[in-house]
C-alpha positions as a Markdown table, in Angstrom:
| # | Residue | x | y | z |
|---|---|---|---|---|
| 1 | Met | -7.1 | -53.9 | 51.6 |
| 2 | Pro | -9.4 | -53.4 | 48.6 |
| 3 | Pro | -7.8 | -52.0 | 45.4 |
| 4 | Gln | -8.3 | -48.2 | 44.9 |
| 5 | Thr | -9.9 | -46.8 | 41.8 |
| 6 | Asp | -8.5 | -43.9 | 39.8 |
| 7 | Arg | -10.5 | -40.8 | 40.7 |
| 8 | Thr | -9.1 | -38.7 | 37.8 |
| 9 | Val | -12.1 | -37.1 | 36.1 |
| 10 | Pro | -11.8 | -37.1 | 32.3 |
| 11 | Pro | -12.5 | -33.8 | 30.4 |
| 12 | Thr | -16.1 | -33.2 | 29.5 |
| 13 | Gly | -15.6 | -31.2 | 26.3 |
| 14 | Gly | -15.6 | -32.1 | 22.6 |
| 15 | Asn | -13.9 | -34.9 | 20.9 |
| 16 | Pro | -10.1 | -34.6 | 21.5 |
| 17 | Glu | -9.5 | -36.2 | 18.0 |
| 18 | Leu | -10.9 | -33.0 | 16.4 |
| 19 | Gly | -8.8 | -29.9 | 16.2 |
| 20 | Val | -9.3 | -26.9 | 18.3 |
| 21 | Thr | -10.7 | -24.9 | 15.4 |
| 22 | Ala | -13.1 | -27.6 | 14.3 |
| 23 | Thr | -14.3 | -28.2 | 17.8 |
| 24 | Thr | -14.8 | -24.5 | 18.4 |
| 25 | Phe | -17.0 | -24.0 | 15.4 |
| 26 | Ala | -18.9 | -27.1 | 16.2 |
| 27 | Val | -19.7 | -25.8 | 19.6 |
| 28 | Leu | -20.7 | -22.4 | 18.2 |
| 29 | Arg | -22.9 | -24.0 | 15.6 |
| 30 | Arg | -24.6 | -26.4 | 18.0 |
| 31 | His | -25.2 | -23.8 | 20.8 |
| 32 | Arg | -25.6 | -20.8 | 18.5 |
| 33 | Gly | -29.0 | -19.8 | 19.9 |
| 34 | Thr | -27.9 | -20.0 | 23.5 |
| 35 | Leu | -24.6 | -18.2 | 22.9 |
| 36 | Ala | -26.2 | -15.5 | 20.7 |
| 37 | Gly | -28.8 | -14.8 | 23.3 |
| 38 | Ala | -26.3 | -14.6 | 26.1 |
| 39 | Thr | -24.0 | -12.3 | 24.0 |
| 40 | Val | -26.9 | -10.0 | 23.2 |
| 41 | Arg | -27.9 | -9.7 | 26.8 |
| 42 | Val | -24.4 | -9.2 | 28.2 |
| 43 | Val | -23.3 | -6.7 | 25.6 |
| 44 | Ser | -26.6 | -4.7 | 25.7 |
| 45 | Leu | -26.5 | -4.5 | 29.5 |
| 46 | Cys | -22.9 | -3.6 | 29.6 |
| 47 | Gly | -23.4 | -0.9 | 26.9 |
| 48 | Leu | -26.3 | 0.6 | 28.8 |
| 49 | Val | -24.4 | 0.6 | 32.0 |
| 50 | Ala | -21.3 | 2.1 | 30.3 |
| 51 | Leu | -23.5 | 4.9 | 28.7 |
| 52 | Leu | -25.0 | 5.7 | 32.1 |
| 53 | Met | -21.5 | 5.7 | 33.8 |
| 54 | Thr | -20.2 | 8.0 | 31.0 |
| 55 | Ala | -23.1 | 10.4 | 31.4 |
| 56 | Thr | -22.6 | 10.5 | 35.2 |
| 57 | Ile | -18.8 | 11.1 | 34.8 |
| 58 | Phe | -19.5 | 14.0 | 32.4 |
| 59 | Ala | -22.0 | 15.5 | 34.8 |
| 60 | Leu | -19.5 | 15.2 | 37.7 |
| 61 | Ala | -16.7 | 16.7 | 35.5 |
| 62 | Trp | -18.9 | 19.5 | 34.2 |
| 63 | Pro | -17.0 | 22.2 | 36.2 |
| 64 | Val | -13.9 | 21.3 | 34.1 |
| 65 | Phe | -15.8 | 21.7 | 30.9 |
| 66 | Thr | -17.2 | 25.0 | 32.2 |
| 67 | His | -13.7 | 26.2 | 33.0 |
| 68 | Met | -12.6 | 25.4 | 29.5 |
| 69 | Arg | -15.5 | 27.3 | 28.0 |
| 70 | Asn | -14.8 | 30.4 | 30.1 |
| 71 | Gln | -11.1 | 30.3 | 29.3 |
| 72 | Arg | -12.0 | 30.1 | 25.6 |
| 73 | Ile | -14.3 | 33.1 | 25.9 |
| 74 | Trp | -11.6 | 35.1 | 27.7 |
| 75 | Tyr | -8.9 | 34.3 | 25.2 |
| 76 | Arg | -11.2 | 35.2 | 22.3 |
| 77 | His | -12.0 | 38.5 | 24.1 |
| 78 | Val | -8.3 | 39.4 | 24.4 |
| 79 | Glu | -7.7 | 38.1 | 20.8 |
| 80 | Asp | -5.2 | 35.4 | 21.8 |
| 81 | Pro | -5.1 | 31.8 | 20.6 |
| 82 | Tyr | -6.4 | 29.3 | 23.2 |
| 83 | Leu | -5.0 | 25.9 | 23.5 |
| 84 | His | -7.0 | 24.2 | 26.2 |
| 85 | Asp | -5.3 | 22.0 | 28.8 |
| 86 | His | -6.8 | 18.6 | 29.1 |
| 87 | Thr | -4.8 | 17.5 | 32.1 |
| 88 | Asp | -7.8 | 17.6 | 34.4 |
| 89 | Leu | -9.8 | 15.5 | 32.1 |
| 90 | Gly | -7.0 | 13.0 | 31.9 |
| 91 | Leu | -7.0 | 12.7 | 35.7 |
| 92 | Val | -10.8 | 12.2 | 35.6 |
| 93 | Ala | -10.4 | 9.4 | 33.1 |
| 94 | Leu | -7.6 | 7.8 | 35.1 |
| 95 | Trp | -9.6 | 7.8 | 38.3 |
| 96 | Thr | -12.7 | 6.4 | 36.6 |
| 97 | Leu | -10.9 | 3.8 | 34.5 |
| 98 | Pro | -11.2 | 1.1 | 37.2 |
| 99 | Leu | -15.0 | 1.4 | 37.0 |
| 100 | Phe | -15.0 | 0.5 | 33.3 |
| 101 | Leu | -12.5 | -2.3 | 33.9 |
| 102 | Val | -14.8 | -3.8 | 36.5 |
| 103 | Leu | -17.7 | -3.5 | 34.1 |
| 104 | Leu | -15.7 | -5.1 | 31.3 |
| 105 | Gly | -14.5 | -7.9 | 33.5 |
| 106 | Thr | -18.0 | -8.7 | 34.8 |
| 107 | Gly | -19.5 | -8.9 | 31.3 |
| 108 | Ser | -16.5 | -11.0 | 30.1 |
| 109 | Ala | -16.7 | -13.3 | 33.0 |
| 110 | Ala | -20.5 | -13.9 | 32.5 |
| 111 | Leu | -19.9 | -14.6 | 28.8 |
| 112 | Gln | -16.9 | -16.8 | 29.5 |
| 113 | Thr | -19.0 | -19.0 | 31.9 |
| 114 | Val | -21.6 | -19.5 | 29.3 |
| 115 | Cys | -19.1 | -20.4 | 26.6 |
| 116 | Ser | -17.3 | -22.8 | 28.9 |
| 117 | Arg | -20.6 | -24.5 | 29.7 |
| 118 | Ala | -21.3 | -24.9 | 26.0 |
| 119 | Val | -17.9 | -26.6 | 25.6 |
| 120 | Ala | -18.5 | -28.8 | 28.6 |
| 121 | Ala | -21.8 | -29.9 | 27.1 |
| 122 | Gly | -19.9 | -31.4 | 24.2 |
| 123 | Thr | -20.4 | -31.3 | 20.5 |
| 124 | Gln | -21.9 | -34.7 | 20.0 |
| 125 | Gly | -25.5 | -35.8 | 20.8 |
| 126 | His | -26.3 | -34.7 | 24.4 |
| 127 | Pro | -29.6 | -34.7 | 26.4 |
| 128 | Gln | -31.7 | -31.6 | 26.3 |
| 129 | Gly | -31.0 | -31.1 | 30.0 |
| 130 | Asn | -27.4 | -30.1 | 29.2 |
| 131 | Glu | -28.7 | -27.4 | 26.8 |
| 132 | Ser | -30.9 | -26.0 | 29.5 |
| 133 | Arg | -27.9 | -26.0 | 31.9 |
| 134 | Val | -25.9 | -24.0 | 29.4 |
| 135 | Ala | -28.7 | -21.4 | 29.2 |
| 136 | Asp | -28.9 | -21.1 | 33.0 |
| 137 | Pro | -28.0 | -17.6 | 34.4 |
| 138 | Ala | -24.2 | -17.5 | 34.7 |
| 139 | Arg | -22.4 | -16.9 | 37.9 |
| 140 | Pro | -19.3 | -15.0 | 37.0 |
| 141 | Gly | -17.7 | -14.8 | 40.5 |
| 142 | Pro | -14.9 | -17.4 | 40.0 |
| 143 | Val | -13.9 | -16.1 | 36.6 |
| 144 | Leu | -14.0 | -12.5 | 37.7 |
| 145 | Ala | -11.8 | -13.4 | 40.7 |
| 146 | Val | -9.4 | -15.0 | 38.2 |
| 147 | Tyr | -9.4 | -11.8 | 36.1 |
| 148 | Ala | -8.6 | -9.7 | 39.2 |
| 149 | Leu | -5.9 | -12.1 | 40.4 |
| 150 | Arg | -4.3 | -12.3 | 37.0 |
| 151 | Gly | -4.3 | -8.6 | 36.6 |
| 152 | Leu | -2.5 | -8.2 | 39.9 |
| 153 | Ile | 0.1 | -10.7 | 38.7 |
| 154 | Val | 0.6 | -9.4 | 35.2 |
| 155 | Trp | 0.3 | -5.6 | 35.1 |
| 156 | Pro | 2.0 | -4.1 | 38.3 |
| 157 | Leu | 5.5 | -4.8 | 36.9 |
| 158 | Pro | 5.2 | -2.8 | 33.6 |
| 159 | Leu | 3.3 | 0.1 | 35.4 |
| 160 | Leu | 5.9 | 0.4 | 38.1 |
| 161 | Thr | 8.7 | 0.1 | 35.7 |
| 162 | Ala | 7.2 | 2.9 | 33.5 |
| 163 | Val | 6.8 | 5.2 | 36.5 |
| 164 | Val | 10.3 | 4.6 | 37.7 |
| 165 | Ala | 11.8 | 5.0 | 34.2 |
| 166 | Asp | 9.9 | 8.3 | 33.7 |
| 167 | Arg | 11.1 | 9.6 | 37.1 |
| 168 | Leu | 14.7 | 8.8 | 36.2 |
| 169 | Thr | 14.9 | 9.6 | 32.5 |
| 170 | Gly | 11.8 | 11.8 | 31.7 |
| 171 | Tyr | 12.0 | 15.0 | 29.8 |
| 172 | Gln | 10.6 | 16.9 | 32.7 |
| 173 | Leu | 14.1 | 16.7 | 34.4 |
| 174 | Asp | 16.0 | 19.9 | 33.9 |
| 175 | Thr | 19.3 | 18.4 | 35.0 |
| 176 | Pro | 21.2 | 15.3 | 33.9 |
| 177 | Gln | 20.8 | 13.9 | 37.5 |
| 178 | Pro | 20.1 | 11.2 | 38.7 |
| 179 | Leu | 21.0 | 9.5 | 35.4 |
| 180 | Glu | 23.1 | 11.4 | 32.8 |
| 181 | Arg | 21.7 | 11.2 | 29.3 |
| 182 | Gly | 23.7 | 9.2 | 26.8 |
| 183 | Thr | 25.2 | 6.8 | 29.4 |
| 184 | Trp | 24.4 | 3.1 | 29.4 |
| 185 | Pro | 22.5 | 3.2 | 32.8 |
| 186 | His | 20.2 | 5.9 | 31.3 |
| 187 | Thr | 19.7 | 3.7 | 28.1 |
| 188 | Leu | 19.0 | 0.6 | 30.2 |
| 189 | Val | 16.5 | 2.4 | 32.4 |
| 190 | Gln | 14.8 | 4.0 | 29.4 |
| 191 | Ala | 14.4 | 0.7 | 27.7 |
| 192 | Ser | 13.2 | -1.1 | 30.8 |
| 193 | Pro | 9.5 | -0.4 | 30.2 |
| 194 | Ala | 9.6 | -2.3 | 26.9 |
| 195 | Ala | 11.2 | -5.3 | 28.6 |
| 196 | Ala | 8.7 | -5.2 | 31.4 |
| 197 | Val | 5.8 | -5.1 | 28.9 |
| 198 | Ala | 7.4 | -8.2 | 27.1 |
| 199 | Val | 7.4 | -10.0 | 30.5 |
| 200 | Ala | 3.8 | -9.0 | 31.1 |
| 201 | Val | 2.7 | -10.3 | 27.7 |
| 202 | Leu | 4.5 | -13.6 | 28.4 |
| 203 | Leu | 2.8 | -13.9 | 31.8 |
| 204 | Arg | -0.6 | -13.0 | 30.2 |
| 205 | Leu | -0.2 | -15.8 | 27.6 |
| 206 | Thr | 0.8 | -18.2 | 30.3 |
| 207 | Leu | -2.3 | -17.5 | 32.3 |
| 208 | Ala | -4.6 | -17.3 | 29.3 |
| 209 | Leu | -6.4 | -20.6 | 30.1 |
| 210 | Ala | -7.1 | -19.7 | 33.7 |
| 211 | Pro | -10.7 | -18.2 | 33.1 |
| 212 | Ala | -11.7 | -21.4 | 31.3 |
| 213 | Ala | -10.3 | -23.5 | 34.2 |
| 214 | Ala | -12.2 | -21.3 | 36.7 |
| 215 | Ala | -15.4 | -21.7 | 34.6 |
| 216 | Ala | -14.9 | -25.5 | 34.7 |
| 217 | Gly | -15.1 | -25.4 | 38.5 |
| 218 | Leu | -11.7 | -24.6 | 39.9 |
| 219 | Gly | -10.9 | -21.9 | 42.4 |
| 220 | Pro | -8.9 | -18.8 | 41.3 |
| 221 | Gly | -5.5 | -20.0 | 42.6 |
| 222 | Ala | -6.0 | -23.6 | 41.2 |
| 223 | Ala | -7.1 | -22.2 | 37.9 |
| 224 | Leu | -4.0 | -20.1 | 37.6 |
| 225 | Arg | -1.8 | -23.0 | 38.5 |
| 226 | Arg | -3.6 | -25.3 | 36.0 |
| 227 | Ser | -3.1 | -22.7 | 33.2 |
| 228 | Trp | 0.6 | -22.4 | 34.1 |
| 229 | Ser | 1.0 | -26.2 | 34.0 |
| 230 | Leu | -0.9 | -26.7 | 30.8 |
| 231 | Thr | 0.9 | -23.9 | 29.0 |
| 232 | Trp | 4.4 | -24.9 | 29.9 |
| 233 | Thr | 4.3 | -28.3 | 28.2 |
| 234 | Arg | 5.9 | -29.6 | 25.1 |
| 235 | Ser | 3.4 | -27.9 | 22.8 |
| 236 | Gly | 1.2 | -25.9 | 25.2 |
| 237 | Phe | 2.8 | -22.5 | 24.8 |
| 238 | Ala | 3.0 | -22.8 | 21.0 |
| 239 | Arg | -0.7 | -23.7 | 20.8 |
| 240 | Val | -1.7 | -20.8 | 23.2 |
| 241 | Leu | 0.4 | -18.4 | 21.2 |
| 242 | Gly | -1.0 | -19.7 | 17.9 |
| 243 | Leu | -4.5 | -19.2 | 19.1 |
| 244 | Ala | -4.0 | -15.8 | 20.8 |
| 245 | Leu | -2.3 | -14.0 | 17.9 |
| 246 | Pro | -5.1 | -14.4 | 15.3 |
| 247 | Leu | -7.8 | -13.7 | 17.8 |
| 248 | Ala | -6.0 | -10.6 | 19.0 |
| 249 | Ala | -5.6 | -9.4 | 15.4 |
| 250 | Leu | -9.3 | -10.1 | 14.7 |
| 251 | Thr | -10.4 | -8.2 | 17.8 |
| 252 | Ala | -8.1 | -5.2 | 17.0 |
| 253 | Gly | -9.2 | -5.2 | 13.4 |
| 254 | Thr | -12.9 | -5.3 | 14.3 |
| 255 | Val | -12.6 | -2.5 | 16.7 |
| 256 | Arg | -10.7 | -0.3 | 14.2 |
| 257 | Leu | -13.1 | -1.1 | 11.3 |
| 258 | Val | -16.3 | -0.5 | 13.3 |
| 259 | Thr | -14.9 | 2.7 | 14.8 |
| 260 | Glu | -14.1 | 4.0 | 11.4 |
| 261 | Leu | -17.5 | 3.1 | 10.1 |
| 262 | Ala | -19.1 | 4.9 | 13.2 |
| 263 | Leu | -17.2 | 8.1 | 12.6 |
| 264 | Pro | -20.3 | 9.9 | 11.2 |
| 265 | Leu | -21.7 | 9.7 | 14.8 |
| 266 | Arg | -19.0 | 12.2 | 15.9 |
| 267 | Pro | -20.4 | 15.4 | 14.3 |
| 268 | Leu | -23.9 | 14.2 | 15.0 |
| 269 | Val | -23.4 | 13.8 | 18.7 |
| 270 | Arg | -21.3 | 16.9 | 18.9 |
| 271 | Ala | -23.9 | 19.1 | 17.3 |
| 272 | His | -26.8 | 17.8 | 19.3 |
| 273 | Leu | -25.0 | 17.9 | 22.6 |
| 274 | Glu | -23.6 | 21.4 | 22.0 |
| 275 | Gln | -27.0 | 22.6 | 21.1 |
| 276 | Ala | -28.5 | 21.1 | 24.2 |
| 277 | Thr | -25.9 | 22.2 | 26.7 |
| 278 | Gly | -24.1 | 25.2 | 25.1 |
| 279 | Asn | -20.7 | 23.7 | 26.0 |
| 280 | Phe | -18.5 | 23.0 | 23.0 |
| 281 | Phe | -15.9 | 21.0 | 24.9 |
| 282 | Ala | -18.3 | 18.6 | 26.5 |
| 283 | Ala | -19.8 | 18.0 | 23.1 |
| 284 | Tyr | -16.4 | 17.6 | 21.5 |
| 285 | Tyr | -15.2 | 14.9 | 23.9 |
| 286 | Ala | -18.6 | 13.1 | 23.8 |
| 287 | Gly | -18.3 | 13.1 | 20.0 |
| 288 | Ile | -14.8 | 11.5 | 20.3 |
| 289 | Leu | -16.1 | 8.8 | 22.7 |
| 290 | Ala | -19.2 | 7.8 | 20.7 |
| 291 | Pro | -17.6 | 5.9 | 17.8 |
| 292 | Val | -15.1 | 4.2 | 20.2 |
| 293 | Leu | -18.0 | 3.0 | 22.4 |
| 294 | Val | -19.8 | 1.6 | 19.4 |
| 295 | Gly | -16.6 | -0.1 | 18.1 |
| 296 | Val | -15.9 | -1.7 | 21.4 |
| 297 | Leu | -19.4 | -3.0 | 21.8 |
| 298 | Val | -19.7 | -4.4 | 18.3 |
| 299 | Ala | -16.2 | -6.0 | 18.5 |
| 300 | Ala | -17.2 | -7.6 | 21.9 |
| 301 | Ala | -20.4 | -9.1 | 20.4 |
| 302 | Val | -18.5 | -10.5 | 17.4 |
| 303 | Thr | -15.2 | -11.7 | 18.8 |
| 304 | Leu | -15.7 | -12.5 | 22.5 |
| 305 | Pro | -17.9 | -15.6 | 22.0 |
| 306 | Leu | -15.4 | -17.0 | 19.5 |
| 307 | Thr | -12.4 | -16.2 | 21.7 |
| 308 | Phe | -13.9 | -17.6 | 24.9 |
| 309 | Thr | -15.1 | -20.7 | 23.3 |
| 310 | Ala | -11.7 | -21.3 | 21.5 |
| 311 | Phe | -9.8 | -20.9 | 24.8 |
| 312 | Ala | -12.2 | -23.2 | 26.6 |
| 313 | Val | -11.8 | -25.8 | 23.9 |
| 314 | Leu | -8.0 | -25.5 | 24.0 |
| 315 | His | -8.0 | -25.9 | 27.8 |
| 316 | Asp | -10.1 | -29.0 | 27.4 |
| 317 | His | -7.8 | -30.5 | 24.7 |
| 318 | Leu | -4.6 | -29.8 | 26.6 |
| 319 | Arg | -6.2 | -31.3 | 29.7 |
| 320 | Ser | -7.4 | -34.4 | 27.8 |
| 321 | Arg | -3.8 | -35.0 | 26.5 |
| 322 | Arg | -2.5 | -34.8 | 30.0 |
| 323 | Thr | -5.2 | -36.9 | 31.8 |
| 324 | Pro | -4.1 | -40.3 | 30.3 |
| 325 | Ser | -0.5 | -39.9 | 31.4 |
| 326 | Val | -1.5 | -39.0 | 34.9 |
| 327 | Ser | -3.8 | -42.0 | 35.0 |
| 328 | Val | -1.0 | -44.3 | 33.9 |
| 329 | Gln | 1.4 | -42.9 | 36.5 |
| 330 | Asn | -1.2 | -43.4 | 39.2 |
| 331 | Thr | -1.8 | -46.9 | 38.1 |
| 332 | Ala | 1.9 | -47.7 | 38.1 |
| 333 | Arg | 2.3 | -46.3 | 41.6 |
| 334 | Arg | -0.6 | -48.5 | 42.8 |
| 335 | Thr | 0.6 | -51.7 | 41.2 |
| 336 | Ala | 4.3 | -51.4 | 41.9 |
| 337 | Pro | 4.1 | -52.2 | 45.7 |
| 338 | Arg | 1.7 | -55.1 | 45.0 |
| 339 | Ser | 4.0 | -56.8 | 42.5 |
| 340 | Val | 7.0 | -56.4 | 44.9 |
| 341 | Gly | 5.0 | -58.1 | 47.6 |
| 342 | Val | 4.1 | -61.0 | 45.3 |
| 343 | Arg | 7.7 | -61.5 | 44.4 |
| 344 | Ser | 8.7 | -61.5 | 48.0 |
| 345 | Ser | 6.1 | -64.0 | 49.0 |
| 346 | Arg | 7.1 | -66.3 | 46.1 |
| 347 | Gly | 10.8 | -66.0 | 47.1 |
| 348 | Gly | 9.9 | -66.9 | 50.7 |
| 349 | Ala | 7.9 | -69.9 | 49.6 |
| 350 | Gly | 10.8 | -71.2 | 47.5 |
| 351 | Arg | 13.2 | -70.9 | 50.4 |
């Protein structure tokens, strides 16, 4: 029987001897034109679609704004203060939130695929064909499937726990039943959402490498399993946490900073929209959303390429550390029976 060769495919990313930070900035520098072009296209298209979706939702929710305006006119007529109820608008936002999540996931998946291709192309001298392959139109299907599957794994527990805790301990209850306030069951149930969020964050960190694995060619289930196996190693979780914390702080800080700088848009949008429609409340909420939309888009353009490239590099480095040990184990398994057979044959010859 001919000897079998090891079919383990080595990682295709940057030099494992370099650190994750150095490799990330090397990839960003080498493919800066391709990544910048992809980022501009994705963020611009997502911003345009988000603007059209917001305008459509405002048009569909216009009866709610009209009701608020009529109520305000009536209360002013009877000389009573009017505090408008925004419950209906909250329901509209809740029902339309999945549309924006799908849009955000699609754009992120497309950009994740481009960044992972850039990491796979390497940071050392590579042929021009690899650069053209990085610039090919991204197919975000596998990464988007990972996002959906990861969301179904991570977020149902905290959402369900928050709903149950609110039902059992919420302030809307007029009686101490079913849990009496001040007792330890009431305290435990009231604190359960925080514990569920901690578990969700831990799961989210554990599966942080799954999009990069999916962009590298794995299916959604296999990508989640690889992220789990790479994270729960001797140094995997510490490296994922050490990378996730500064990137999360950078993203949150960028969103806050750009939103604050875009606050002058609020009175500008409010004045123009109120003058065009005659509805104060529609203009008021549009003015609130305008700086937030600008902050999210600018933060996405600045931080997402860095974040996706860094996690793709970390996935490649953790995989490269694991590949040699797997190859050694496979080689040991193949050579062990052969050596035993050689000893047996020598022993028989001696006898």
